[in-house]
Amino acid sequence: MTDRTDRYCDVALPRPVRSTFVYRLPADLTEAARPGMRVLVPFRRRRMVGCIDRIRAETELERVRPVLDLLDDTPLLPEKLLQLCRWVADYYVAPLGLVLRAALPPGVLAESSFRVERVEEAGAKGADAGPRSGAASPGPGDDLGDDLGDDERALLERLERARDGLQATTLRRDTGVRSVWPALRSLAARGLVRIREEPPSTSSGVRTRQVITLVQGLPTLMARQEAFGRAHRQREAYEALEGMDGSASVVHMSQRLGFSRSVLRGLEEKGLARITDEVEARDPFAELGPPPERPDLEPTPDQGRVLNALESRLEAAEPGTALLRGVTGSGKTLVYMRLLRRLLERGDRGAIVLVPEISLTPQTVQRFRAAFGDRIAVLHSGLSAGERGDEWRALHEGRKRIAIGARSAVFAPIPALGAIVVDEEHEGSYKQSDVPRYHARAVAVVRARLEGALCVLGSATPSLESWHNAAEGLYRLLELPERVTGQRLPTVELVDLREEREARRARAIDRADDAALGAGAGVHGASDDAGPLVLSRRLGDALARCLDRGEQAILLLNRRGYSTFVQCMECGKVWSCPRCNVSLTYHRDRERIVCHHCGYEARVPKACDACGAEGLTFSGLGTEQVERRVGELFPAARLARMDVDTTGTRWAHHRILERVRRHEVDILLGTQMIAKGLDFPDVTLVGVINADVGLNLPDFRASERTFQLLAQVAGRAGRGERPGEVLVQTARPGHFALQAALRHDYVAFAAQELEDRLGPGYPPHRRLANLVVSGPRQEAVADLAEELAAWIRGLVARESLEGVDVVGPAPCPIDRVRGRWRWHFLVKSDRAAPLGAVLRYLSERRGQPSGGLRLEIDRDPDSLL
Ligand code: ADP
Ligand code: ZN
């Protein structure tokens, strides 16, 4: 007897609440179905594409809906990758479907949508309308209106203007009607609209293009005459194709050469050519021109030593994790490239390279491309869905063996993974800020372990978590203590802003005296004495000398805009965002005041709307103002500014950096995005306009982030033949993070910071989860936060969980964002396991709160703001 009984499967759907849903597998699909394959299933009123998590023999559920279709012949996700996704879902307490959506190329897990069309009533129009026409059945839009509600009327009105109907979501957006469905159903019941479900796309995201290829030759003139007769355009198209080796894309033929589709179809109908779909493999980096030519460098003795240590681990059954601490310019990238080359040589294994943000690290990416050519897939967030799909396929099928990309590349489908490299492993951007809130470094370590691959974490300034793990012997520590060029690390000097301000005041008094005595202005030359302090005398002089020598400088200020604070001098009013509890930043380029959290913008006030006074002060320095002031002080210098506001377009970063590389820019200034990975030999001066911006944030990583930023940006100076100089302006020169940066002393910094975190029990000493409750009403938010914190305290006591505490709740440091109040509390734990258990239990038992409230669980948070 064959087993004809139905089986069931758990299907992961990209829905925010529950992890998986049970469906029945019809008998004809049970044979082929495997975990990791995609299925089409009914979900509420629509159809969705999900992924099979597990197949099971039975279910306790009574009513189980059937799987409608199986969409893949082989699992889209290899077994190990699915296992990894389950781990992420579990550890970060996120629905598996959302993890899979983050791991797969966009559009692979789709859902159906609803198209709404206006129904033209047959009877109401036309001369031959039957007897029903006239009084009984009113025409569209005229006098049927009395019993329609406002919402229904608004929807109908919008639909009148849309010939092919509209998506329900578009209707909601365009009309502002909140709950479109009751209104749409009532309209449909009256026969005024028709609602059609459009099935979800079930493709796996591969973009194709059409190609036309000649299949029959016409060697003689006679044959041509016979084939085309008076169809001149067909003949021209045929001959154009001959001139292109017999094949071209349809788009090229029609748009560039002007042959209509019907001409091309004519060739096909005559049996002379064939039009086929070709998988299009695009190379977005091709737009950027060839990568820099590099000779094949020989590793230095230090690099060789590190390489040997890593290569020997490749052979091990459990290669484990290595932490590579190498100062800036010590040649870590070459080590990675050599390691991967060895991996490829040894057989059919592949690798993943994670970089913080591809658009910010084009030099690194170009070096890998130069080394690995078409064996490397570049996964870039700027890629279209189709482009991502192409690269994903190429990796999945083993046509490419190495993936390089930001955070989500940790999920790249490499069939036999040999190594994962996490470059700049300390970077905060490896942590995803929405569900699933995973940390790509942690996922990399776990994935490597699952697949028997080697994990290499590299940085000049490792995260304290990794440093601690190395000290505990969990990671193998490898070091590159010197720069490859033999050049010493640049000298760092702190410039005390308090003294500088004092000196400016003194000069101002002098000047006033001079003026009183009738002396001429400008006695103090090019000093920067008006407005907020941008360049100290020390930094101004150094910049002047650097420019005189024809070298380049980098100026860092980690705050964009012109002024970060607008205030009334009379009544003290500060302009802040109506939706967020933050002050608005004045942007001079756009002449607007802007919220950096939600994007809210308003006109720049001329007078105070609270008291009517006209004296407004604009204070707090941003990059726009630095650009303007430096431009005034050094009119001959060529400046480029790089921050979020100047890098909106796809390749903007790259274009700016190209200009710097070609030495068409003398001074590059910007936010932290200029601190990473840049390797320009002519840069000999780095100036930090104000190091205190990040130091003063109320966050437990403030010191760590500041030290890392200073070490990274300092590392941009003196990478070539000439020595570098770094000047850091600060009002807190005694701070230990700055003192350590001064001496390039990571080890001392880490020791002090680890000690400081011991008392409050912050990572890496203890494990942390930040639970944030948000909602439109502050009271309800506070109440729920109190209640959940008490609930967890009760659980911890009841189960006598050791080493777990709850701290809080309290308002978040930024306690309102986008109109939602935010309260948080922390769950701290000595070990990871009980923390995970508590969070999962909370999520299962309490789910998501109702009434507009939301609970975010952020495990291993990057910040507590
Ligand atoms: P890091 O990533 O550690 O800051 P890089 O990998 O960017 O350092 O290397 C710094 C510079 O040294 C680069 O310009 C690189 O081309 C060069 N370099 C690296 N290794 C060698 C080597 N073995 N011989 C010569 N130059 C090297
Ligand atoms: Zn805002």
mmCIF file of C-alpha atoms and ligand atoms in Angstrom, residues 294 297-300 303 326-334 367 423 484-485 679 716 719, ligand 1:
data_model
loop_
_atom_site.group_PDB
_atom_site.id
_atom_site.type_symbol
_atom_site.label_atom_id
_atom_site.label_comp_id
_atom_site.label_asym_id
_atom_site.label_seq_id
_atom_site.Cartn_x
_atom_site.Cartn_y
_atom_site.Cartn_z
ATOM 1 C CA ARG A 294 48.010 46.748 -8.907
ATOM 2 C CA LEU A 297 52.383 42.402 -4.073
ATOM 3 C CA GLU A 298 54.570 40.066 -2.066
ATOM 4 C CA PRO A 299 53.462 39.753 1.552
ATOM 5 C CA THR A 300 55.758 41.305 4.134
ATOM 6 C CA GLN A 303 51.715 39.444 6.647
ATOM 7 C CA GLY A 326 46.258 45.330 12.419
ATOM 8 C CA VAL A 327 46.945 49.041 12.649
ATOM 9 C CA THR A 328 45.626 51.235 9.831
ATOM 10 C CA GLY A 329 47.753 50.680 6.747
ATOM 11 C CA SER A 330 49.178 47.389 7.981
ATOM 12 C CA GLY A 331 47.946 45.560 4.874
ATOM 13 C CA LYS A 332 45.005 43.549 6.196
ATOM 14 C CA THR A 333 43.293 43.546 2.803
ATOM 15 C CA LEU A 334 46.219 41.782 1.150
ATOM 16 C CA ARG A 367 40.901 45.638 -5.067
ATOM 17 C CA ASP A 423 36.454 43.675 7.590
ATOM 18 C CA VAL A 484 53.489 48.099 5.453
ATOM 19 C CA THR A 485 55.282 51.127 4.131
ATOM 20 C CA ASP A 679 43.876 55.036 1.024
ATOM 21 C CA ARG A 716 43.986 58.200 6.649
ATOM 22 C CA ARG A 719 49.850 56.444 4.146
HETATM 23 P P1 ADP B 1 44.686 48.233 6.086
HETATM 24 O O1 ADP B 1 43.453 47.642 5.474
HETATM 25 O O2 ADP B 1 45.325 47.332 7.109
HETATM 26 O O3 ADP B 1 44.502 49.645 6.564
HETATM 27 P P2 ADP B 1 45.659 48.142 3.414
HETATM 28 O O4 ADP B 1 45.351 46.722 3.135
HETATM 29 O O5 ADP B 1 44.755 49.174 2.867
HETATM 30 O O6 ADP B 1 45.788 48.340 4.970
HETATM 31 O O7 ADP B 1 47.135 48.412 2.943
HETATM 32 C C1 ADP B 1 47.730 49.680 3.045
HETATM 33 C C2 ADP B 1 48.565 49.987 1.815
HETATM 34 O O8 ADP B 1 49.699 49.132 1.779
HETATM 35 C C3 ADP B 1 47.827 49.766 0.537
HETATM 36 O O9 ADP B 1 48.112 50.811 -0.340
HETATM 37 C C4 ADP B 1 48.374 48.460 0.011
HETATM 38 O O10 ADP B 1 48.347 48.408 -1.393
HETATM 39 C C5 ADP B 1 49.771 48.464 0.524
HETATM 40 N N1 ADP B 1 50.298 47.119 0.771
HETATM 41 C C6 ADP B 1 49.679 46.128 1.461
HETATM 42 N N2 ADP B 1 50.462 45.026 1.521
HETATM 43 C C7 ADP B 1 51.604 45.329 0.863
HETATM 44 C C8 ADP B 1 52.810 44.614 0.577
HETATM 45 N N3 ADP B 1 52.986 43.377 1.013
HETATM 46 N N4 ADP B 1 53.754 45.235 -0.119
HETATM 47 C C9 ADP B 1 53.582 46.503 -0.543
HETATM 48 N N5 ADP B 1 52.483 47.234 -0.305
HETATM 49 C C10 ADP B 1 51.493 46.666 0.382
#
